[in-house]
Tab-separated table of C-alpha atoms and ligand atoms in Angstrom:
chain	number	residue	atom	x	y	z
A	1	MET	CA	16.798	-6.514	-13.372
A	2	ASN	CA	14.623	-3.825	-11.793
A	3	ILE	CA	11.002	-4.571	-12.637
A	4	LEU	CA	8.202	-2.065	-12.166
A	5	VAL	CA	4.951	-3.849	-11.293
A	6	LEU	CA	1.738	-1.940	-11.984
A	7	ASN	CA	-1.819	-2.690	-10.915
A	8	CYS	CA	-4.173	-0.046	-12.294
A	9	GLY	CA	-7.811	0.305	-11.245
A	10	SER	CA	-10.339	2.798	-12.573
A	11	SER	CA	-9.059	5.586	-10.280
A	12	SER	CA	-6.097	3.939	-8.595
A	13	LEU	CA	-2.565	2.785	-9.325
A	14	LYS	CA	-0.558	0.428	-7.142
A	15	PHE	CA	3.122	-0.082	-7.886
A	16	GLN	CA	6.146	-1.964	-6.697
A	17	ILE	CA	9.730	-2.085	-7.855
A	18	ILE	CA	11.205	-5.556	-7.504
A	19	ARG	CA	14.788	-6.540	-8.240
A	20	THR	CA	14.781	-10.020	-9.713
A	21	ASP	CA	16.287	-12.175	-12.454
A	22	LEU	CA	16.461	-15.869	-13.286
A	23	GLU	CA	19.202	-16.475	-10.728
A	24	LEU	CA	17.435	-14.544	-7.956
A	25	ILE	CA	14.187	-16.417	-8.734
A	26	GLU	CA	16.035	-19.723	-8.421
A	27	LYS	CA	17.313	-18.700	-4.981
A	28	ALA	CA	14.026	-16.967	-4.013
A	29	ALA	CA	16.222	-13.947	-3.297
A	30	ASP	CA	14.200	-11.295	-5.142
A	31	VAL	CA	14.028	-7.949	-3.321
A	32	ARG	CA	11.238	-5.388	-3.140
A	33	LEU	CA	12.859	-1.972	-3.512
A	34	ALA	CA	9.774	0.235	-3.251
A	35	ARG	CA	6.025	0.257	-3.288
A	36	GLY	CA	3.148	2.683	-3.293
A	37	VAL	CA	-0.517	3.377	-3.885
A	38	LEU	CA	-2.185	6.304	-5.622
A	39	GLU	CA	-5.918	6.685	-4.992
A	40	ARG	CA	-8.549	9.050	-6.374
A	41	ILE	CA	-6.717	9.679	-9.647
A	42	GLY	CA	-8.662	12.365	-11.536
A	43	SER	CA	-9.058	14.643	-8.509
A	44	GLU	CA	-6.874	15.416	-5.486
A	45	THR	CA	-4.876	12.181	-5.550
A	46	LEU	CA	-3.781	10.558	-2.289
A	47	ILE	CA	-0.305	9.141	-2.641
A	48	THR	CA	1.555	6.758	-0.353
A	49	HIS	CA	5.060	5.622	-1.226
A	50	GLN	CA	7.759	3.747	0.567
A	51	SER	CA	11.197	2.513	-0.357
A	52	GLY	CA	12.889	-0.421	1.340
A	53	ASP	CA	12.273	-0.325	5.082
A	54	ASN	CA	12.018	3.465	5.212
A	55	PRO	CA	8.813	4.882	6.693
A	56	ALA	CA	5.916	5.307	4.247
A	57	VAL	CA	5.386	8.880	3.045
A	58	LYS	CA	1.910	10.252	2.343
A	59	GLU	CA	1.117	13.267	0.204
A	60	ALA	CA	-1.638	14.686	-1.992
A	61	GLN	CA	-1.373	16.125	-5.513
A	62	PRO	CA	-3.901	16.810	-8.226
A	63	LEU	CA	-3.208	14.110	-10.858
A	64	ARG	CA	-5.406	14.216	-13.934
A	65	ASP	CA	-5.176	10.651	-15.217
A	66	HIS	CA	-3.134	7.440	-15.143
A	67	HIS	CA	-0.454	8.994	-17.347
A	68	ALA	CA	0.038	11.824	-14.819
A	69	ALA	CA	-0.033	9.315	-11.957
A	70	LEU	CA	2.649	7.099	-13.508
A	71	ASP	CA	4.700	10.162	-14.417
A	72	PHE	CA	4.602	11.136	-10.737
A	73	VAL	CA	5.661	7.622	-9.685
A	74	LEU	CA	8.580	7.496	-12.139
A	75	ARG	CA	9.848	10.930	-11.080
A	76	TRP	CA	9.732	9.835	-7.457
A	77	ILE	CA	11.516	6.548	-8.199
A	78	VAL	CA	14.479	8.249	-9.886
A	79	SER	CA	14.660	11.160	-7.431
A	80	PRO	CA	17.196	11.144	-4.571
A	81	GLU	CA	14.202	11.510	-2.235
A	82	SER	CA	13.156	7.894	-2.901
A	83	ARG	CA	16.570	6.622	-1.776
A	84	ILE	CA	16.552	3.705	-4.220
A	85	ASP	CA	20.306	3.577	-4.780
A	86	THR	CA	20.220	1.204	-7.731
A	87	ILE	CA	17.873	3.390	-9.761
A	88	GLN	CA	19.359	6.703	-10.888
A	89	SER	CA	17.436	7.153	-14.123
A	90	LEU	CA	14.617	5.571	-16.113
A	91	ALA	CA	17.242	3.492	-17.957
A	92	ASP	CA	17.605	1.512	-14.706
A	93	ILE	CA	14.043	0.192	-15.074
A	94	HIS	CA	14.393	-2.934	-17.178
A	95	GLY	CA	10.824	-4.120	-17.560
A	96	VAL	CA	7.230	-3.499	-16.537
A	97	GLY	CA	4.769	-6.158	-15.401
A	98	HIS	CA	1.074	-5.311	-15.504
A	99	ARG	CA	-1.747	-7.014	-13.671
A	100	VAL	CA	-4.486	-7.519	-16.255
A	101	VAL	CA	-7.801	-8.769	-14.947
A	102	HIS	CA	-9.348	-10.612	-17.889
A	103	GLY	CA	-7.497	-12.671	-20.463
A	104	ALA	CA	-10.500	-14.853	-21.405
A	105	GLU	CA	-9.490	-17.906	-23.475
A	106	LYS	CA	-6.888	-15.899	-25.374
A	107	PHE	CA	-4.233	-15.831	-22.657
A	108	ASN	CA	-3.359	-19.014	-20.776
A	109	VAL	CA	-0.007	-17.629	-19.701
A	110	SER	CA	1.605	-14.237	-19.207
A	111	ALA	CA	2.498	-12.429	-22.433
A	112	LEU	CA	5.103	-9.960	-23.635
A	113	ILE	CA	3.071	-6.974	-24.788
A	114	ASP	CA	3.056	-6.192	-28.508
A	115	ASP	CA	0.307	-4.907	-30.807
A	116	ALA	CA	-1.392	-8.314	-31.000
A	117	VAL	CA	-1.451	-8.683	-27.186
A	118	LEU	CA	-2.804	-5.139	-26.807
A	119	LYS	CA	-5.561	-6.006	-29.271
A	120	GLY	CA	-6.256	-9.235	-27.338
A	121	ILE	CA	-6.656	-7.301	-24.064
A	122	GLU	CA	-8.959	-4.834	-25.818
A	123	ASP	CA	-11.014	-7.739	-27.154
A	124	CYS	CA	-11.624	-8.851	-23.552
A	125	ILE	CA	-13.129	-5.480	-22.548
A	126	ASP	CA	-16.658	-6.810	-23.071
A	127	LEU	CA	-15.984	-9.371	-20.350
A	128	ALA	CA	-14.374	-6.928	-17.904
A	129	PRO	CA	-15.709	-3.477	-18.790
A	130	LEU	CA	-14.479	-1.879	-15.563
A	131	HIS	CA	-11.123	-3.587	-15.182
A	132	ASN	CA	-9.463	-4.134	-18.563
A	133	PRO	CA	-9.779	-0.474	-19.710
A	134	ALA	CA	-8.026	0.629	-16.499
A	135	ASN	CA	-5.276	-1.965	-17.050
A	136	LEU	CA	-4.882	-0.704	-20.622
A	137	LYS	CA	-4.511	2.870	-19.382
A	138	GLY	CA	-1.566	1.727	-17.274
A	139	ILE	CA	0.011	-0.083	-20.235
A	140	HIS	CA	-0.365	2.908	-22.575
A	141	ALA	CA	0.991	5.296	-19.944
A	142	ALA	CA	4.041	3.066	-19.391
A	143	LEU	CA	4.618	2.720	-23.148
A	144	ARG	CA	4.559	6.484	-23.578
A	145	LEU	CA	6.655	7.353	-20.535
A	146	LEU	CA	9.282	4.606	-20.778
A	147	GLY	CA	9.350	4.131	-24.546
A	148	PRO	CA	9.188	0.988	-26.672
A	149	GLY	CA	12.690	-0.071	-25.567
A	150	VAL	CA	11.457	-1.191	-22.146
A	151	PRO	CA	9.685	-4.556	-22.443
A	152	GLN	CA	6.265	-4.857	-20.829
A	153	VAL	CA	4.437	-7.995	-19.820
A	154	ALA	CA	0.759	-8.673	-19.090
A	155	VAL	CA	-0.017	-11.101	-16.262
A	156	PHE	CA	-3.650	-12.182	-16.252
A	157	ASP	CA	-5.866	-12.870	-13.229
A	158	THR	CA	-7.638	-15.550	-15.234
A	159	SER	CA	-4.620	-17.486	-16.627
A	160	PHE	CA	-4.049	-19.788	-13.654
A	161	HIS	CA	-7.588	-21.103	-14.000
A	162	SER	CA	-7.202	-21.989	-17.676
A	163	THR	CA	-6.507	-25.585	-16.581
A	164	MET	CA	-10.081	-26.019	-15.279
A	165	PRO	CA	-11.853	-28.872	-17.045
A	166	GLU	CA	-14.962	-28.194	-19.153
A	167	THR	CA	-17.075	-29.778	-16.433
A	168	ALA	CA	-15.981	-27.016	-14.053
A	169	TYR	CA	-16.065	-24.065	-16.402
A	170	LEU	CA	-19.256	-24.594	-18.399
A	171	TYR	CA	-22.575	-23.209	-17.197
A	172	ALA	CA	-25.574	-25.446	-17.818
A	173	ILE	CA	-27.083	-23.099	-20.390
A	174	PRO	CA	-27.419	-23.848	-24.126
A	175	TYR	CA	-23.989	-24.902	-25.348
A	176	GLN	CA	-24.126	-22.691	-28.417
A	177	LEU	CA	-23.959	-19.651	-26.106
A	178	TYR	CA	-20.531	-20.814	-25.027
A	179	ARG	CA	-19.567	-21.293	-28.689
A	180	ARG	CA	-20.989	-17.971	-29.779
A	181	HIS	CA	-20.031	-15.668	-26.912
A	182	LYS	CA	-17.598	-17.687	-24.790
A	183	ILE	CA	-19.991	-17.489	-21.850
A	184	ARG	CA	-18.290	-19.690	-19.262
A	185	ARG	CA	-16.567	-19.504	-15.911
A	186	TYR	CA	-13.067	-17.993	-16.015
A	187	GLY	CA	-12.164	-17.329	-12.374
A	188	PHE	CA	-10.024	-14.498	-11.006
A	189	HIS	CA	-7.378	-13.874	-8.310
A	190	GLY	CA	-5.343	-16.468	-10.253
A	191	THR	CA	-1.993	-14.885	-9.423
A	192	SER	CA	-2.824	-14.934	-5.718
A	193	HIS	CA	-3.931	-18.591	-5.709
A	194	ARG	CA	-0.850	-19.471	-7.745
A	195	TYR	CA	1.451	-17.591	-5.359
A	196	VAL	CA	0.181	-19.274	-2.180
A	197	ALA	CA	0.417	-22.685	-3.863
A	198	TYR	CA	4.033	-21.907	-4.799
A	199	ARG	CA	4.798	-20.714	-1.270
A	200	TYR	CA	3.165	-23.839	0.202
A	201	ARG	CA	5.583	-25.922	-1.880
A	202	GLN	CA	8.493	-23.891	-0.536
A	203	LEU	CA	7.344	-24.314	3.058
A	204	THR	CA	6.684	-28.034	2.801
A	205	GLY	CA	9.222	-29.189	0.224
A	206	LYS	CA	6.430	-30.744	-1.867
A	207	LYS	CA	6.656	-31.072	-5.620
A	208	LYS	CA	4.141	-29.476	-7.960
A	209	GLU	CA	2.493	-32.860	-8.656
A	210	GLU	CA	2.018	-33.288	-4.899
A	211	THR	CA	0.259	-29.957	-4.434
A	212	ASN	CA	-3.402	-30.643	-3.644
A	213	LEU	CA	-4.939	-27.642	-1.974
A	214	ILE	CA	-7.960	-25.542	-1.302
A	215	THR	CA	-6.875	-21.906	-1.270
A	216	LEU	CA	-9.135	-19.189	0.116
A	217	HIS	CA	-8.410	-15.615	-0.949
A	218	LEU	CA	-10.521	-13.519	1.429
A	219	GLY	CA	-10.125	-9.795	0.903
A	220	ASN	CA	-12.580	-7.223	-0.375
A	221	GLY	CA	-13.043	-9.612	-3.261
A	222	CYS	CA	-13.102	-13.270	-2.222
A	223	SER	CA	-12.590	-16.543	-4.057
A	224	VAL	CA	-11.752	-20.177	-3.369
A	225	CYS	CA	-9.670	-22.357	-5.644
A	226	ALA	CA	-9.345	-26.128	-5.833
A	227	ILE	CA	-5.796	-27.030	-6.853
A	228	ARG	CA	-4.902	-30.568	-7.906
A	229	GLU	CA	-1.331	-31.498	-8.794
A	230	GLY	CA	-0.454	-27.809	-8.773
A	231	LYS	CA	-3.187	-26.838	-11.252
A	232	SER	CA	-6.451	-25.006	-10.756
A	233	VAL	CA	-9.311	-27.449	-11.304
A	234	ASP	CA	-12.140	-25.289	-9.990
A	235	THR	CA	-12.690	-21.829	-8.568
A	236	SER	CA	-15.628	-19.925	-7.162
A	237	MET	CA	-15.643	-16.819	-9.382
A	238	GLY	CA	-17.168	-17.166	-12.817
A	239	LEU	CA	-17.677	-15.182	-16.008
A	240	THR	CA	-17.223	-12.133	-13.799
A	241	PRO	CA	-15.936	-11.751	-10.230
A	242	LEU	CA	-19.536	-11.701	-8.938
A	243	GLU	CA	-20.006	-15.446	-8.503
A	244	GLY	CA	-19.120	-17.518	-5.462
A	245	LEU	CA	-18.323	-16.298	-1.963
A	246	VAL	CA	-19.960	-13.427	-0.107
A	247	MET	CA	-17.607	-10.442	-0.570
A	248	GLY	CA	-17.290	-6.893	0.750
A	249	THR	CA	-19.932	-5.482	-1.580
A	250	ARG	CA	-20.681	-8.407	-3.959
A	251	SER	CA	-23.437	-10.921	-3.335
A	252	GLY	CA	-21.621	-13.991	-4.643
A	253	ASP	CA	-23.869	-16.947	-5.590
A	254	LEU	CA	-27.482	-16.020	-6.220
A	255	ASP	CA	-30.502	-17.551	-7.930
A	256	PRO	CA	-30.562	-15.808	-11.352
A	257	GLY	CA	-34.336	-15.641	-10.850
A	258	VAL	CA	-33.697	-12.850	-8.334
A	259	ILE	CA	-32.735	-10.535	-11.192
A	260	GLU	CA	-36.062	-10.761	-13.006
A	261	TYR	CA	-37.950	-10.562	-9.724
A	262	LEU	CA	-36.033	-7.472	-8.627
A	263	SER	CA	-36.609	-5.678	-11.905
A	264	HIS	CA	-40.311	-6.515	-11.635
A	265	LYS	CA	-40.724	-5.530	-7.969
A	266	GLU	CA	-38.381	-2.553	-7.775
A	267	GLY	CA	-38.614	-1.351	-11.381
A	268	MET	CA	-34.842	-1.543	-11.664
A	269	SER	CA	-32.890	-1.589	-14.941
A	270	LEU	CA	-30.263	-4.265	-15.628
A	271	ASP	CA	-27.517	-1.703	-14.995
A	272	GLU	CA	-29.042	-0.808	-11.649
A	273	ILE	CA	-29.301	-4.471	-10.647
A	274	ASP	CA	-25.723	-5.049	-11.748
A	275	ALA	CA	-24.592	-2.150	-9.524
A	276	LEU	CA	-26.739	-3.445	-6.648
A	277	LEU	CA	-25.186	-6.913	-6.802
A	278	ASN	CA	-21.620	-5.664	-7.251
A	279	LYS	CA	-21.512	-2.563	-5.083
A	280	GLN	CA	-24.308	-2.625	-2.510
A	281	SER	CA	-24.526	-6.297	-1.552
A	282	GLY	CA	-22.298	-8.755	0.313
A	283	LEU	CA	-21.179	-7.749	3.818
A	284	LEU	CA	-22.302	-4.176	3.204
A	285	GLY	CA	-25.772	-5.091	2.003
A	286	LEU	CA	-26.410	-7.658	4.728
A	287	SER	CA	-25.139	-5.548	7.612
A	288	GLY	CA	-26.371	-2.185	6.344
A	289	LEU	CA	-23.201	-0.845	7.955
A	290	THR	CA	-19.947	-1.438	6.112
A	291	ASN	CA	-18.049	-3.720	3.745
A	292	ASP	CA	-15.084	-3.725	6.126
A	293	MET	CA	-14.729	-6.994	8.049
A	294	ARG	CA	-12.714	-5.377	10.842
A	295	GLU	CA	-15.501	-2.893	11.531
A	296	LEU	CA	-18.138	-5.626	11.430
A	297	LEU	CA	-16.244	-7.726	13.952
A	298	GLU	CA	-15.997	-4.652	16.158
A	299	GLU	CA	-19.752	-3.944	15.865
A	300	GLU	CA	-20.553	-7.544	16.656
A	301	LYS	CA	-18.304	-7.602	19.706
A	302	GLU	CA	-18.845	-4.128	21.144
A	303	HIS	CA	-22.528	-3.571	20.328
A	304	GLN	CA	-23.804	-7.110	19.713
A	305	ASP	CA	-25.119	-5.799	16.388
A	306	ARG	CA	-27.434	-8.518	15.033
A	307	ARG	CA	-26.987	-7.672	11.357
A	308	ALA	CA	-23.204	-7.446	11.652
A	309	LYS	CA	-23.222	-10.944	13.149
A	310	LEU	CA	-25.570	-12.183	10.443
A	311	ALA	CA	-23.337	-10.801	7.682
A	312	ILE	CA	-20.259	-12.464	9.209
A	313	ASP	CA	-22.103	-15.754	9.752
A	314	ILE	CA	-23.298	-15.858	6.147
A	315	PHE	CA	-19.793	-14.965	4.911
A	316	CYS	CA	-18.254	-17.846	6.905
A	317	ARG	CA	-20.998	-20.329	6.055
A	318	ARG	CA	-20.526	-19.754	2.318
A	319	ALA	CA	-16.760	-20.214	2.557
A	320	ARG	CA	-17.239	-23.428	4.518
A	321	LYS	CA	-19.725	-24.710	1.970
A	322	TYR	CA	-17.150	-24.285	-0.789
A	323	ILE	CA	-14.490	-26.082	1.254
A	324	GLY	CA	-16.843	-29.048	1.589
A	325	ALA	CA	-17.773	-28.989	-2.070
A	326	TYR	CA	-14.171	-28.871	-3.256
A	327	LEU	CA	-13.020	-31.567	-0.853
A	328	ALA	CA	-15.763	-33.804	-2.198
A	329	GLN	CA	-14.948	-32.919	-5.795
A	330	MET	CA	-11.206	-33.468	-5.396
A	331	GLY	CA	-11.494	-36.513	-3.154
A	332	GLY	CA	-9.654	-34.721	-0.334
A	333	ALA	CA	-6.796	-32.253	-0.164
A	334	ASP	CA	-3.491	-31.950	1.690
A	335	ALA	CA	-4.044	-28.422	2.995
A	336	LEU	CA	-6.298	-25.407	3.243
A	337	ILE	CA	-4.602	-22.064	2.764
A	338	PHE	CA	-5.960	-18.731	3.942
A	339	THR	CA	-4.818	-15.496	2.307
A	340	GLY	CA	-6.062	-11.947	1.494
A	341	GLY	CA	-6.710	-9.149	4.028
A	342	ILE	CA	-9.271	-11.167	6.004
A	343	GLY	CA	-7.667	-14.595	5.554
A	344	GLU	CA	-4.254	-13.302	6.622
A	345	ASN	CA	-5.304	-11.114	9.545
A	346	SER	CA	-8.396	-12.513	11.176
A	347	PRO	CA	-7.956	-15.585	13.389
A	348	VAL	CA	-11.617	-15.210	14.407
A	349	ILE	CA	-12.944	-15.524	10.865
A	350	ARG	CA	-10.600	-18.387	10.012
A	351	LYS	CA	-11.836	-20.287	13.044
A	352	ARG	CA	-15.497	-19.587	12.258
A	353	ILE	CA	-14.929	-21.021	8.787
A	354	TYR	CA	-13.162	-24.248	9.751
A	355	GLU	CA	-14.461	-25.013	13.250
A	356	ASN	CA	-16.039	-28.394	13.981
A	357	LEU	CA	-14.485	-30.017	10.942
A	358	GLU	CA	-12.402	-32.482	12.989
A	359	TRP	CA	-14.506	-35.336	11.618
A	360	PHE	CA	-13.386	-34.171	8.206
A	361	GLY	CA	-9.716	-34.370	9.159
A	362	ILE	CA	-9.212	-30.680	9.939
A	363	GLU	CA	-7.752	-30.196	13.425
A	364	THR	CA	-6.430	-26.769	14.236
A	365	ASP	CA	-4.359	-25.238	17.003
A	366	ASP	CA	-6.120	-22.219	18.543
A	367	ARG	CA	-2.926	-20.762	19.889
A	368	ALA	CA	-1.081	-20.975	16.575
A	369	ASN	CA	-4.122	-19.505	14.828
A	370	ALA	CA	-4.352	-16.574	17.253
A	371	GLU	CA	-0.698	-15.700	16.724
A	372	ILE	CA	-0.858	-15.432	12.951
A	373	CYS	CA	-1.744	-11.997	11.585
A	374	ASP	CA	0.066	-8.872	10.327
A	375	GLY	CA	1.894	-10.503	7.460
A	376	LYS	CA	3.050	-13.612	9.348
A	377	GLU	CA	2.813	-17.030	7.762
A	378	GLY	CA	2.577	-20.490	9.204
A	379	ASP	CA	0.870	-23.801	9.798
A	380	ILE	CA	-2.040	-23.492	12.250
A	381	SER	CA	-3.027	-27.169	12.316
A	382	LYS	CA	-2.276	-29.790	14.955
A	383	PRO	CA	0.396	-32.361	14.078
A	384	SER	CA	-2.369	-35.005	14.003
A	385	SER	CA	-4.467	-33.081	11.436
A	386	ARG	CA	-4.990	-35.059	8.230
A	387	ILE	CA	-5.535	-31.819	6.321
A	388	ARG	CA	-3.033	-29.093	7.181
A	389	VAL	CA	-4.167	-25.476	7.512
A	390	PHE	CA	-1.799	-22.659	6.551
A	391	VAL	CA	-1.951	-18.887	6.554
A	392	ILE	CA	0.180	-17.452	3.756
A	393	PRO	CA	0.179	-13.713	2.959
A	394	THR	CA	-0.312	-13.282	-0.754
A	395	ASN	CA	2.291	-11.617	-2.961
A	396	GLU	CA	0.885	-11.220	-6.441
A	397	GLU	CA	3.443	-8.544	-7.294
A	398	LEU	CA	6.314	-10.981	-6.835
A	399	LEU	CA	4.853	-13.431	-9.354
A	400	ILE	CA	4.110	-10.583	-11.777
A	401	ALA	CA	7.759	-9.450	-11.553
A	402	ARG	CA	9.012	-13.012	-12.030
A	403	ASP	CA	6.721	-13.667	-14.998
A	404	THR	CA	7.973	-10.405	-16.500
A	405	VAL	CA	11.591	-11.537	-16.212
A	406	ARG	CA	10.792	-14.977	-17.650
A	407	CYS	CA	8.871	-13.534	-20.612
A	408	ILE	CA	11.669	-11.052	-21.355
A	409	ASN	CA	14.299	-13.798	-21.179
A	410	SER	CA	12.386	-16.226	-23.346
A	411	LYS	CA	12.219	-13.651	-26.146
A	412	GLN	CA	15.930	-12.872	-26.108
B	1	ADP	P1	-8.453	-6.072	-1.518
B	1	ADP	O1	-9.274	-7.249	-1.954
B	1	ADP	O2	-9.082	-4.753	-1.810
B	1	ADP	O3	-6.982	-6.179	-1.868
B	1	ADP	P2	-7.634	-6.789	1.158
B	1	ADP	O4	-7.083	-8.106	0.733
B	1	ADP	O5	-6.696	-5.764	1.704
B	1	ADP	O6	-8.544	-6.126	0.073
B	1	ADP	O7	-8.748	-7.109	2.291
B	1	ADP	C1	-9.541	-6.115	2.828
B	1	ADP	C2	-10.412	-6.744	3.917
B	1	ADP	O8	-9.555	-7.318	4.928
B	1	ADP	C3	-11.304	-5.729	4.631
B	1	ADP	O9	-12.605	-6.287	4.801
B	1	ADP	C4	-10.626	-5.576	5.967
B	1	ADP	O10	-11.516	-5.226	6.993
B	1	ADP	C5	-10.095	-6.970	6.186
B	1	ADP	N1	-9.109	-7.013	7.250
B	1	ADP	C6	-7.881	-6.458	7.297
B	1	ADP	N2	-7.314	-6.659	8.514
B	1	ADP	C7	-8.219	-7.356	9.258
B	1	ADP	C8	-8.248	-7.867	10.588
B	1	ADP	N3	-7.230	-7.702	11.404
B	1	ADP	N4	-9.350	-8.523	10.987
B	1	ADP	C9	-10.393	-8.690	10.170
B	1	ADP	N5	-10.442	-8.246	8.906
B	1	ADP	C10	-9.369	-7.573	8.461
């Protein structure tokens, strides 16, 4: 089956076409046929697309909305220009998998989209007012352009964390607020944490019940997950993606008292504080320079910029603190896994997070660490290390495509 995977943001659309089916999943022989990104939808849209191993092509077009953006993508996919031999017409697209950010307590697993599922995703808008509406735009555009005959599946960022125990997901605020409004921790990046745990099993030959990990997804958004017996038992993001690690522009953990104090001192509204914590904080806020880790490392090295160093140090310290907390909570783990743009590509940051933890059972190999970047994967720990350390590039799209195939098959 050829599965179109869509990840829609408020003004962006990322896509992949993946050929997969139950047999290919079994053999881990799924193939990515094409991928692309459309940014700045609503104005002059920047488009990058690439099929197979052909060079990526960049172009710009005015695309009004997500419908126009997906229309563009579908036309490109079926055109001879894309050189995807197995797709000649839209009838060769057999399913669509959508990344949906928030599934709250309604969706513990991926779901074949029907009216009830659409309503469920709409009901979660309160919890993810920026993300779920964008995901819904992608779903509606695909329904209109491909028709009801092409099955569509929603894969939720929160689902993997639905196995967290109450003790991990409840906030210590009056319990009736959880009952009344479902205020609790949900966690995000679930598909990424789930993918690297799956890949760890493939690399090590372990069974699901033997999968005890701490996975660190460090990208623009960052989260840590504690995985016991293959299941998420704790994660650093909460009701929203703001909690936990220091991120590109998000503060992560913060005394809630700061909010009242800020509004008092700066005369800021709740909306303004929300924007400050989500969009002007984290690496950007601390450094006053950028949210981009590569640039910060450059500033630190080339210009000995004090605030760049401070931002990086605080970023690493927070990640390390979570590793310690989760190891204590789980009573140890078999491996740490780094993923996401920073986790996959920055040996320097990885080392600053785990260094001097030999007493803890984490012994790493500097040379192996230095060699792993640019999409490579591998074990960077010494053979004597009690806790292994892996770098595994994430591949959320692959799991979305596979879930799509499984959901379609289970309904047939
Ligand atoms: P998103 O969360 O938006 O998907 P990514 O996972 O692509 O983001 O991560 C983006 C982050 O990864 C940026 O801060 C970027 O600077 C960082 N990054 C990418 N490559 C490197 C590198 N070689 N060294 C350090 N940081 C890097």
